[in-house]
Amino acid sequence: MSQVWRIEPRYYQMATLTGLLFYGISELDFPVTWKSAGLIISTALLSQYVATRLFKLPVFDPRSALIASLSLCILMRADSQWLLIVGAMITIFSKFILRWQGKHIFNPTNLGLTSMMYLTGGQVWVSPGQWGNLAFFSFLIACLGMVVVYRALRNDVTFAFLGFYISILLGRAVWLGDSWAIPLHQLQNGALLLFAFFMISDPKTTPDSRVGRILFALCVALGAILVQFVFYRTNGLLWSLVCCSLLVPLLDWWLPGKRYQWSNPTIQ
Amino acid sequence: MLKKWCVAASLLVVSGQALSFCGFYVAQADTKLFNQASQVVLVRDGDKTVLTMANDFKGDLKEFAIVIPVPTFIEEGQIHIGDKAHIDHLDAYSAPRLVEYFDGNPCPPPATVGEVAMSLPAAPFDSDMARDGVKIEAQYTIGEYDILILSAEQSGGLVRWLKKNGYRIPKGAKSVLGSYIKQKMRFFVAKVNLTEQAKLGYNYLRPLQVAYESPKFMLPIRLGTVNADGAQELFIYTLTRQGRVETTNYRTVKLPTDMDLPVYIKDDFANFYRALFDYQVEKEDMRAVFLEYAWNMNQGCDPCAASPPSEQELRELGVFWNQPESGSPVDTFITRLHLRYNAKNFPEDLIFQETSDHNNFQGRYVLRHPWQGTADCPQAQEYRRNLTTRWEKEAQELANLTGWNIQNIRRKMNLPGLGNTGYQERWWQKLWK
């Protein structure tokens, strides 16, 4: 097999997220300063290093901390830099503390964002409307590149989620008699792609078996719709994922499967 | 009217350029610059919402009718007639503004004038109903309006009923009404009661206000796009407690601000602002909502385009958290959003969220008048040399903001011939103009 196919997926993720962050700051006016981005990334790396020593891991591996902190830079907003620091710390330490049978329960970025939004009473927020849709298709192509580097290993959860979510939105539009422009507008959002390809797809926090992952994707899609169209709150995807993550140990117990390992694993 | 908003100065030396914060408020770009602009005030905290709709209806009052989807049932006490002057005041207070500065004599050592905060203090019906499946849940006459709260089982019946009762319903509204019915929305329908109108003696329609409680923080715009000819203009003022408001299903974009412009814009500010807004809408492919102002009203304004609304005015606009007996005023944050929309680019209703962003933002454009007095010293020569570069930069800034032809701008600025200014346009800069 050629070298290209053996690329470590996390390097591709890092490259895509870095590109997205640069594009967001320069073209979409994301309210992120280089200082705050540096603060989030360095806090995450430092937290990863401290946790590595505290939990006596064999080697310090910055990759997953970098990916999580890049996602935080793209999504997390706050007036106070202290809140950004605390958010980055919760994100990283949650991987080490909130564990169940050798897996961390929550996607770190997802938990960092939702816990900060909840605990600060809205002092930390996520702007779902920040994306616009001009560069949507470029980002879509970059996300589909992930499919290639993952070699379809765990893409099932992403596609199952997108399948359920898109079907529900289209079904809702048919039921309401809305024009297709409405669900298409709802779907053309960078936040949805970031969520589907970078957050719910996290192999360390999804169920071990394929059936489990598909059930999990269905729960997340239904939860997101519930938050958006029944409770009328924003960021339904994030709230749904953090709640549904609690079901993963149950799904693993009910439907056991082979545990995922990164190539060149370092336990976290 | 010129209002001087800064009167004192302290000297502080910095290297290079003399920066001045002292200036005169010159003009504002209020909603009157735009044809057929709708204005809405949304006051919200938690799930409590007060919606005020300004009516700029100019035709025969017999013809006036509005149908607005509302998330909940509305009792009589929840409807109120507002004061148009309060909305005009809010408009004037939050409008993009033009300010001017006057360069000091270049001969004394360059000095920076320290900023002196001189912001103004904030002020501590019918028998066919059953067949059509339409239910009049309530019927009120309030001020000059006859108001119905309708619920319906299906859109066809509602359209038939509305038409029979003299409402002109545009083609294509049926499916939108159907969508709202399935989402359990009620309809707030208002017509003018001519007898009451004559009694009251107003020669215009006063704003309608509705107070309701619902988790939906949104503004229905779909019915308005059904039969609109071309794009429509909408201004939304939100008054909240925590911070800036943004749309969650469309991008909210800050308008370019704090630009230095050629001084001739002083007499052409309205044209400039219209051109700037047109050009920004075009750049964003008419898919964005623009932020024109975001400010904590307890911090007054700086510079003030108009004095901040009083506590009484805010209360009448619906700010329910400022109780007169509560002593010190609670924070109220204003966000002014401006959008141009049509059905194609804005297919969904606007959905909002309040953020905790407390940063003040204003659309502010700056004129800098050069020193007109005599000045004869080495610094003055340097100052004059720099003026040319500064003017050129102002011309380019204006061209970038509005898309206007830079040669025309230079002509209007009466810039000396390019050969004498030291500025040489490169060959490619003329290529695509």
XYZ file of C-alpha atoms in Angstrom:
701
model
C 0.000 0.000 0.000
C 1.370 3.442 -0.831
C 2.545 5.869 1.838
C -0.415 8.214 1.225
C -2.896 5.657 2.453
C -0.967 5.170 5.654
C -1.089 8.824 6.666
C -1.878 9.264 10.353
C -5.473 10.634 10.354
C -4.762 13.098 13.133
C -2.203 15.000 11.033
C -4.823 15.451 8.350
C -7.289 16.646 10.994
C -4.761 19.140 12.314
C -4.070 20.502 8.839
C -7.782 20.864 8.039
C -8.598 22.541 11.354
C -5.626 24.897 11.077
C -6.718 25.879 7.569
C -10.259 26.396 8.821
C -9.097 28.570 11.705
C -6.977 30.739 9.390
C -9.833 31.055 6.912
C -12.274 31.890 9.705
C -10.099 34.636 11.132
C -9.031 36.188 7.839
C -12.169 35.811 5.698
C -15.114 35.277 8.021
C -14.038 37.692 10.780
C -14.206 35.096 13.530
C -13.767 37.128 16.697
C -10.616 35.213 17.612
C -7.364 37.009 18.281
C -4.069 35.233 17.750
C -3.437 35.855 21.414
C -6.576 34.020 22.537
C -5.906 31.184 20.071
C -2.348 30.898 21.426
C -3.709 30.905 24.958
C -6.150 28.056 24.276
C -3.582 25.938 22.422
C -0.805 26.434 24.965
C -3.184 25.744 27.888
C -4.322 22.532 26.220
C -0.751 21.369 25.531
C 0.358 22.238 29.053
C -2.655 20.423 30.526
C -1.853 17.393 28.374
C 1.761 17.467 29.615
C 0.743 17.796 33.282
C -1.822 15.001 32.927
C 0.771 12.811 31.194
C 3.036 13.174 34.223
C 0.238 12.872 36.800
C -1.232 9.763 35.240
C 2.229 8.339 34.462
C 1.772 7.813 30.748
C 4.841 6.481 28.940
C 5.168 9.433 26.550
C 3.796 12.964 26.018
C 1.698 12.999 22.839
C 0.462 16.476 21.834
C -1.633 15.383 18.850
C -5.059 14.920 20.344
C -4.627 18.000 22.579
C -3.767 20.053 19.502
C -6.829 18.822 17.620
C -9.123 19.527 20.567
C -7.665 22.996 21.125
C -7.919 23.941 17.430
C -11.619 23.016 17.547
C -11.990 25.136 20.695
C -10.375 28.112 18.937
C -12.860 27.765 16.095
C -15.917 27.418 18.337
C -15.447 28.781 21.868
C -16.185 32.461 22.511
C -15.930 34.388 25.769
C -15.261 37.925 26.892
C -12.791 36.791 29.521
C -9.560 35.015 28.685
C -9.739 33.157 32.000
C -12.852 31.400 30.815
C -11.025 30.293 27.653
C -8.209 28.898 29.820
C -10.627 27.009 32.095
C -12.473 25.674 29.040
C -9.224 24.347 27.556
C -8.293 22.727 30.897
C -11.668 20.994 31.296
C -11.373 19.755 27.708
C -8.025 18.038 28.286
C -8.412 16.804 31.880
C -11.833 15.306 31.112
C -10.038 12.695 28.948
C -8.051 11.508 31.937
C -10.655 11.777 34.679
C -14.031 10.909 33.120
C -13.291 7.376 31.960
C -15.146 4.137 31.738
C -13.395 0.850 31.072
C -10.371 2.401 29.442
C -12.277 4.922 27.253
C -13.018 8.540 27.941
C -16.752 9.087 28.070
C -17.098 12.493 26.383
C -15.622 14.020 23.268
C -13.207 16.442 24.982
C -14.059 19.506 22.870
C -17.771 18.840 23.196
C -17.553 18.543 26.976
C -15.304 21.619 27.268
C -17.792 23.746 25.319
C -21.042 22.520 26.848
C -19.794 22.462 30.456
C -18.483 26.025 30.126
C -21.699 27.268 28.492
C -23.732 25.635 31.258
C -21.547 26.491 34.256
C -21.000 30.142 33.313
C -24.664 30.817 32.546
C -23.879 31.911 29.008
C -20.617 33.802 29.672
C -19.136 31.302 27.194
C -20.998 30.903 23.929
C -20.772 29.302 20.487
C -21.910 31.211 17.384
C -23.619 28.755 15.030
C -24.169 31.523 12.477
C -20.505 32.475 12.090
C -19.857 30.329 9.048
C -21.748 31.821 6.163
C -22.012 29.362 3.330
C -19.651 30.678 0.699
C -16.851 28.278 1.548
C -19.109 25.432 2.550
C -18.235 23.225 -0.403
C -14.487 23.641 0.019
C -14.831 22.556 3.621
C -17.048 19.661 2.551
C -14.328 18.429 0.195
C -11.738 18.744 2.982
C -14.012 16.731 5.265
C -14.497 14.067 2.635
C -10.706 13.842 2.532
C -11.005 12.533 6.077
C -12.908 9.575 4.699
C -9.893 8.691 2.587
C -7.373 8.938 5.406
C -9.556 7.020 7.821
C -9.981 4.327 5.155
C -13.626 3.886 6.130
C -12.577 2.521 9.480
C -14.948 4.569 11.605
C -16.744 6.676 9.022
C -19.924 4.754 9.694
C -20.868 6.979 12.647
C -20.396 10.175 10.612
C -22.438 8.959 7.672
C -25.087 7.363 9.829
C -25.476 10.623 11.754
C -25.581 12.744 8.574
C -28.052 10.303 7.001
C -30.417 10.476 9.984
C -30.054 14.226 10.495
C -30.553 15.122 6.823
C -33.519 12.739 6.543
C -35.205 14.277 9.586
C -34.669 17.846 8.314
C -35.961 16.978 4.839
C -38.875 15.053 6.336
C -39.730 18.007 8.539
C -39.718 20.328 5.521
C -42.050 17.979 3.618
C -44.389 17.778 6.612
C -44.455 21.569 7.030
C -44.819 22.143 3.291
C -41.650 24.259 3.261
C -39.608 24.837 0.143
C -36.353 22.870 -0.191
C -34.462 26.120 0.252
C -35.080 25.941 4.011
C -33.564 22.524 4.823
C -30.763 23.178 2.332
C -29.990 26.425 4.126
C -30.043 24.636 7.483
C -27.645 21.989 6.164
C -25.178 24.351 4.472
C -23.450 25.165 7.702
C -19.805 24.672 8.538
C -20.769 23.864 12.138
C -22.625 20.749 10.967
C -19.597 19.507 9.003
C -17.206 20.235 11.854
C -19.495 18.323 14.170
C -20.029 15.343 11.859
C -16.425 14.871 10.734
C -14.442 16.039 13.754
C -16.581 15.610 16.838
C -19.084 12.779 16.693
C -16.565 10.754 14.675
C -14.042 10.657 17.540
C -13.187 6.938 17.631
C -12.250 7.100 21.314
C -15.736 8.124 22.427
C -18.084 6.243 20.079
C -19.432 2.746 20.738
C -17.160 -0.185 19.870
C -19.582 -2.034 17.621
C -20.969 -0.884 14.283
C -24.604 -1.379 15.298
C -23.894 0.507 18.516
C -22.412 3.405 16.563
C -25.395 3.591 14.223
C -27.818 3.599 17.166
C -25.680 6.254 18.829
C -25.788 8.399 15.648
C -29.577 8.097 15.571
C -29.861 9.233 19.207
C -27.593 12.241 18.575
C -29.553 13.274 15.466
C -32.899 12.990 17.300
C -31.533 14.867 20.309
C -30.251 17.708 18.142
C -33.631 18.073 16.426
C -35.355 18.009 19.827
C -33.192 20.854 21.162
C -33.591 22.986 18.014
C -37.235 22.468 17.088
C -38.937 21.494 20.336
C -36.979 23.418 22.988
C -35.982 26.194 20.517
C -32.435 26.466 21.861
C -29.237 26.934 19.907
C -26.336 24.504 19.475
C -28.576 21.430 19.535
C -25.775 19.292 18.092
C -23.434 19.992 20.997
C -26.047 19.493 23.727
C -27.305 16.300 22.138
C -23.839 14.761 21.797
C -22.870 15.474 25.401
C -26.069 13.826 26.682
C -25.908 10.861 24.289
C -22.256 10.191 25.241
C -23.606 8.913 28.557
C -25.295 6.097 26.608
C -22.009 4.813 25.139
C -21.000 2.588 28.118
C -24.498 1.086 27.994
C -24.260 0.447 24.249
C -20.786 -1.098 24.669
C -22.110 -3.404 27.376
C -25.107 -4.368 25.261
C -23.287 -4.593 21.917
C -19.600 -5.338 22.533
C -17.120 -4.779 19.713
C -13.427 -4.356 18.936
C -11.865 -1.316 20.657
C -10.284 1.299 18.345
C -6.564 2.013 18.573
C -4.747 4.882 16.887
C -1.695 3.821 14.945
C 1.245 4.520 17.238
C -1.019 4.696 20.308
C -0.096 6.463 23.521
C -3.038 5.343 25.603
C -4.857 8.764 25.490
C -26.780 70.336 14.107
C -23.219 70.284 15.299
C -22.732 68.958 18.773
C -19.408 69.338 20.405
C -18.755 66.256 22.470
C -15.264 66.781 23.628
C -14.065 69.986 25.179
C -10.925 69.314 27.127
C -7.549 67.897 26.283
C -4.405 66.822 28.004
C -1.099 66.561 26.239
C 0.758 63.308 25.921
C 3.713 62.798 23.651
C 4.023 59.674 21.558
C 6.353 58.982 18.720
C 5.280 59.773 15.214
C 1.745 60.792 14.553
C -0.456 63.080 16.523
C -3.665 61.246 17.269
C -6.684 63.231 18.231
C -9.806 61.918 19.883
C -11.314 65.328 20.124
C -13.905 65.982 17.506
C -17.274 67.191 16.405
C -20.204 64.970 15.683
C -21.268 65.862 12.141
C -24.018 63.642 10.817
C -25.689 60.271 11.076
C -26.995 57.659 8.650
C -30.419 56.882 10.040
C -33.129 54.610 8.674
C -34.678 57.398 6.578
C -31.846 56.948 4.075
C -33.370 53.682 2.966
C -36.634 53.285 1.104
C -39.399 51.318 2.753
C -37.327 50.293 5.727
C -39.150 48.332 8.403
C -38.112 48.829 12.007
C -38.581 46.382 14.826
C -37.571 46.619 18.478
C -37.086 43.314 20.307
C -36.695 43.483 24.080
C -35.762 40.144 25.606
C -34.576 38.607 28.830
C -34.992 34.892 29.555
C -38.081 33.890 27.580
C -39.870 37.202 28.110
C -40.116 39.203 24.925
C -41.586 42.569 23.951
C -41.873 43.140 20.213
C -42.511 46.654 18.864
C -43.280 47.096 15.173
C -43.050 50.521 13.585
C -45.470 51.148 10.757
C -44.346 53.365 7.933
C -47.528 52.729 5.966
C -48.172 55.636 3.613
C -51.352 54.596 1.761
C -55.071 54.715 2.464
C -55.640 53.523 6.036
C -58.600 51.414 4.862
C -56.056 49.338 2.960
C -53.778 48.683 5.908
C -53.656 45.205 7.415
C -50.923 43.073 8.881
C -50.766 39.381 9.634
C -47.977 38.429 12.013
C -47.268 34.899 13.237
C -46.816 34.882 17.033
C -45.578 31.951 19.134
C -48.274 32.048 21.820
C -51.822 33.134 22.519
C -51.979 36.875 23.223
C -54.300 38.395 25.807
C -55.567 41.962 25.553
C -53.239 43.233 28.267
C -50.239 41.949 26.291
C -50.910 44.377 23.444
C -50.040 48.030 23.664
C -49.697 50.994 21.341
C -46.187 52.424 21.426
C -44.762 55.834 20.733
C -43.116 56.309 17.347
C -40.845 58.988 18.810
C -39.105 56.379 20.989
C -38.177 54.298 17.950
C -36.978 57.409 16.110
C -34.868 58.266 19.141
C -33.411 54.751 19.259
C -32.653 55.049 15.542
C -30.903 58.399 15.956
C -28.954 57.185 18.983
C -27.638 54.024 17.313
C -27.191 55.226 13.709
C -23.761 55.075 12.037
C -22.130 58.438 12.550
C -19.707 60.833 10.947
C -17.232 62.749 13.103
C -14.560 65.281 12.223
C -11.221 66.261 13.682
C -9.070 69.275 12.985
C -5.308 68.862 12.768
C -3.358 71.003 15.144
C -0.496 73.289 14.167
C 2.297 70.991 13.025
C 4.988 73.331 14.314
C 4.863 72.664 18.073
C 6.217 69.250 19.018
C 3.739 66.605 17.879
C 1.403 65.876 20.721
C -1.353 63.427 21.328
C -4.508 64.662 22.796
C -5.609 62.306 25.510
C -9.087 61.006 25.281
C -11.536 62.597 27.598
C -14.615 60.560 28.164
C -17.391 63.045 27.707
C -20.134 60.615 27.001
C -23.524 61.799 28.034
C -24.717 60.145 31.221
C -27.210 57.405 30.759
C -30.555 58.075 32.280
C -30.576 56.552 35.803
C -65.874 38.453 13.088
C -67.491 35.882 11.085
C -69.884 32.953 10.333
C -67.673 31.049 7.879
C -65.086 30.447 10.534
C -66.063 26.906 11.402
C -66.162 25.837 7.769
C -62.757 27.370 7.113
C -61.282 25.844 10.258
C -60.320 29.257 11.599
C -60.887 30.149 15.218
C -60.916 33.715 16.446
C -59.352 33.171 19.845
C -59.685 36.790 20.837
C -60.729 40.129 19.390
C -59.669 43.510 20.751
C -59.838 47.162 19.757
C -56.747 48.862 21.073
C -56.027 52.468 20.144
C -56.612 52.836 16.422
C -56.339 49.099 15.714
C -58.820 46.241 15.494
C -56.892 43.159 16.477
C -57.711 39.474 16.072
C -55.790 36.532 17.476
C -56.445 33.621 15.119
C -55.629 29.970 15.254
C -56.266 27.733 12.274
C -56.336 24.070 11.398
C -55.110 24.444 7.849
C -53.664 27.106 5.639
C -56.301 26.833 2.888
C -59.059 27.695 5.334
C -57.082 30.552 6.837
C -56.337 32.052 3.412
C -60.009 31.756 2.414
C -61.145 33.347 5.657
C -58.655 36.191 5.426
C -59.637 36.929 1.830
C -63.338 36.885 2.696
C -62.679 39.350 5.461
C -61.018 41.801 3.150
C -57.335 40.916 3.649
C -55.251 40.765 0.501
C -53.201 37.617 0.762
C -50.320 37.316 -1.699
C -49.982 34.274 -3.904
C -47.611 31.829 -2.300
C -48.555 32.790 1.260
C -50.601 29.638 1.709
C -47.660 27.265 2.105
C -45.894 29.643 4.491
C -49.052 29.998 6.614
C -49.390 26.204 6.572
C -45.864 25.816 7.880
C -46.592 28.244 10.744
C -49.888 26.481 11.568
C -48.083 23.143 11.912
C -45.536 24.817 14.164
C -48.448 25.791 16.440
C -48.059 29.511 15.791
C -51.046 31.830 16.246
C -51.712 34.798 13.998
C -51.879 38.341 15.162
C -54.013 40.232 12.665
C -54.451 43.992 12.784
C -56.515 46.462 10.756
C -57.180 50.135 11.322
C -60.424 51.056 13.069
C -61.185 54.265 11.172
C -63.645 55.573 13.779
C -61.105 55.240 16.575
C -58.395 56.638 14.339
C -60.485 59.742 13.638
C -61.258 60.136 17.352
C -57.622 59.895 18.350
C -56.582 62.342 15.640
C -53.170 60.880 14.774
C -52.138 61.401 11.172
C -49.917 58.305 11.157
C -50.097 54.767 12.519
C -48.477 54.296 15.876
C -46.282 51.256 16.549
C -47.909 48.076 17.789
C -46.343 46.346 20.782
C -46.822 42.764 21.905
C -45.430 41.236 25.089
C -45.226 37.449 25.242
C -43.274 34.619 26.810
C -41.770 31.977 24.560
C -38.459 30.175 24.166
C -38.510 31.220 20.495
C -36.167 34.168 20.058
C -36.995 34.828 16.453
C -38.542 37.227 13.971
C -40.855 35.854 11.277
C -39.872 37.341 7.913
C -41.144 34.691 5.504
C -44.610 36.150 4.913
C -42.998 39.449 3.997
C -40.886 37.895 1.274
C -43.739 36.087 -0.454
C -44.840 38.898 -2.750
C -42.110 41.454 -2.276
C -40.790 43.180 -5.377
C -37.072 42.818 -4.938
C -35.196 43.093 -1.694
C -36.500 44.640 1.503
C -34.759 46.612 4.187
C -35.091 45.765 7.856
C -33.662 47.335 10.999
C -33.817 45.385 14.249
C -32.964 46.970 17.580
C -32.605 44.422 20.351
C -32.498 45.471 23.988
C -31.095 42.770 26.272
C -29.313 42.508 29.596
C -26.241 40.460 28.923
C -24.624 41.514 25.685
C -24.641 41.619 21.909
C -27.309 39.741 19.956
C -26.537 37.831 16.754
C -28.424 35.672 14.281
C -27.780 31.946 14.629
C -28.937 30.882 11.176
C -27.337 33.682 9.156
C -23.934 35.254 9.473
C -23.820 38.479 11.486
C -21.123 40.748 10.073
C -19.705 43.890 11.632
C -19.757 46.758 9.162
C -16.347 48.254 8.402
C -15.864 51.124 10.823
C -13.420 53.774 12.059
C -12.238 54.678 8.567
C -10.678 58.001 7.625
C -12.532 59.456 4.654
C -11.969 62.444 2.368
C -13.442 65.602 3.888
C -15.786 66.231 0.935
C -17.919 63.359 2.317
C -19.157 65.838 4.926
C -21.725 67.105 2.411
C -22.414 63.683 0.965
C -22.643 61.399 3.988
C -26.066 59.991 3.122
C -24.893 58.953 -0.341
C -21.691 57.561 1.082
C -23.473 55.407 3.650
C -26.011 54.083 1.168
C -23.191 53.196 -1.232
C -21.186 51.573 1.553
C -24.133 49.452 2.633
C -25.018 48.457 -0.957
C -21.428 47.454 -1.592
C -21.123 45.419 1.618
C -24.405 43.623 0.867
C -23.073 42.795 -2.581
C -19.759 41.568 -1.143
C -21.577 39.241 1.234
C -23.807 38.010 -1.594
C -26.838 39.389 0.294
C -26.631 36.535 2.788
C -25.512 38.383 5.899
C -27.040 40.441 8.672
C -24.990 43.554 9.467
C -24.141 44.864 12.891
C -24.292 48.684 12.966
C -24.209 49.315 16.692
C -23.701 47.356 19.920
C -23.454 49.313 23.149
C -24.090 49.108 26.862
C -26.573 51.948 27.252
C -25.508 52.607 30.822
C -22.211 53.771 29.353
C -23.975 56.460 27.340
C -22.378 56.912 23.929
C -19.102 58.179 22.492
C -19.557 60.249 20.350
C -23.274 60.740 20.775
C -25.319 60.887 17.611
C -28.253 61.589 19.948
C -28.661 61.490 23.700
C -29.310 57.989 25.067
C -32.978 57.103 25.522
C -34.235 57.870 29.024
C -35.257 55.161 31.485
C -38.871 56.130 30.868
C -38.494 55.704 27.096
C -36.800 52.327 27.539
C -39.604 51.213 29.837
C -42.192 52.201 27.266
C -40.273 50.261 24.633
C -40.620 47.223 26.875
C -37.469 47.105 29.026
C -39.181 45.375 31.929
C -36.112 44.768 34.132
C -35.607 48.455 34.963
C -38.097 49.010 37.780
C -38.389 52.686 38.780
C -38.206 51.744 42.494
C -35.144 49.519 42.055
C -32.684 52.394 42.441
C -29.664 52.175 40.148
C -30.433 51.248 36.541
C -29.664 47.709 35.455
C -27.507 47.194 32.382
C -29.325 47.383 29.080
C -27.417 46.430 25.963
C -28.571 47.623 22.550
C -27.759 45.805 19.322
C -28.708 47.377 16.009
C -28.893 44.904 13.125
C -29.535 45.933 9.538
C -30.325 43.547 6.720
C -31.435 43.562 3.140
C -33.267 40.366 2.371
C -35.295 38.468 -0.188
C -36.921 35.047 -0.261
C -34.083 33.430 -2.186
C -31.236 34.384 0.152
C -33.196 34.464 3.406
C -35.492 31.442 3.154
C -35.798 30.978 6.934
C -37.119 33.260 9.654
C -34.437 35.059 11.630
C -33.369 33.211 14.774
C -31.331 35.068 17.389
C -29.176 34.353 20.374
C -27.884 36.701 23.025
C -24.143 36.439 23.625
C -22.064 37.709 26.525
C -20.022 39.929 24.225
C -19.966 43.293 26.026
C -17.633 45.030 23.606
C -19.045 48.305 22.393
C -19.179 48.693 18.617
C -20.352 51.561 16.437
C -20.369 52.468 12.776
C -18.153 55.549 12.876
C -16.504 57.397 9.981
C -13.902 60.059 10.404
C -12.983 63.269 8.579
C -9.635 64.894 9.324
C -9.273 68.502 8.308
C -5.711 69.596 7.606
C -4.159 72.542 9.448
C -5.170 75.723 7.626
C -3.060 78.245 9.507
C 0.447 79.366 8.728
C 3.210 77.015 9.660
C 6.816 77.542 8.784
C 9.174 75.033 10.288
C 10.823 71.745 9.271
C 7.958 69.788 10.872
C 5.440 71.707 8.760
C 7.223 70.658 5.569
C 7.173 67.080 6.753
C 3.484 67.450 7.684
C 2.606 68.733 4.177
C 4.507 65.904 2.534
C 2.589 63.388 4.659
C -0.736 65.013 3.814
C -0.490 63.833 0.228
C -0.011 60.241 1.299
C -2.837 60.609 3.807
C -5.247 61.956 1.184
C -4.389 59.160 -1.185
C -5.001 56.643 1.594
C -8.383 58.266 2.322
C -9.304 58.056 -1.373
C -8.393 54.372 -1.481
C -10.287 53.699 1.744
C -13.402 55.311 0.294
C -13.070 53.356 -2.961
C -12.680 50.101 -1.017
C -15.713 50.806 1.134
C -18.096 51.872 -1.599
C -16.754 50.458 -4.848
C -16.688 54.009 -6.262
C -14.238 54.859 -9.021
C -11.038 56.088 -7.414
C -10.302 58.580 -10.191
C -13.645 60.291 -9.531
C -12.867 60.355 -5.814
C -9.479 61.961 -6.453
C -11.138 64.508 -8.722
C -13.716 65.390 -6.056
C -10.978 65.723 -3.473
C -9.241 68.238 -5.739
C -6.036 66.356 -5.255
C -3.215 68.105 -7.091
C -2.013 66.433 -10.284
C -0.598 63.051 -9.528
C 2.778 64.124 -10.806
C 3.073 66.810 -8.129
C 1.941 64.788 -5.175
C 4.723 62.329 -5.159
C 2.135 59.572 -5.541
C 2.634 57.499 -8.654
C -0.152 55.158 -9.649
C 1.259 51.872 -10.867
C 0.206 50.742 -14.357
C -1.972 47.843 -13.129
C -3.938 50.040 -10.740
C -5.710 51.650 -13.700
C -6.234 48.378 -15.482
C -9.633 47.262 -14.186
C -11.175 50.556 -13.124
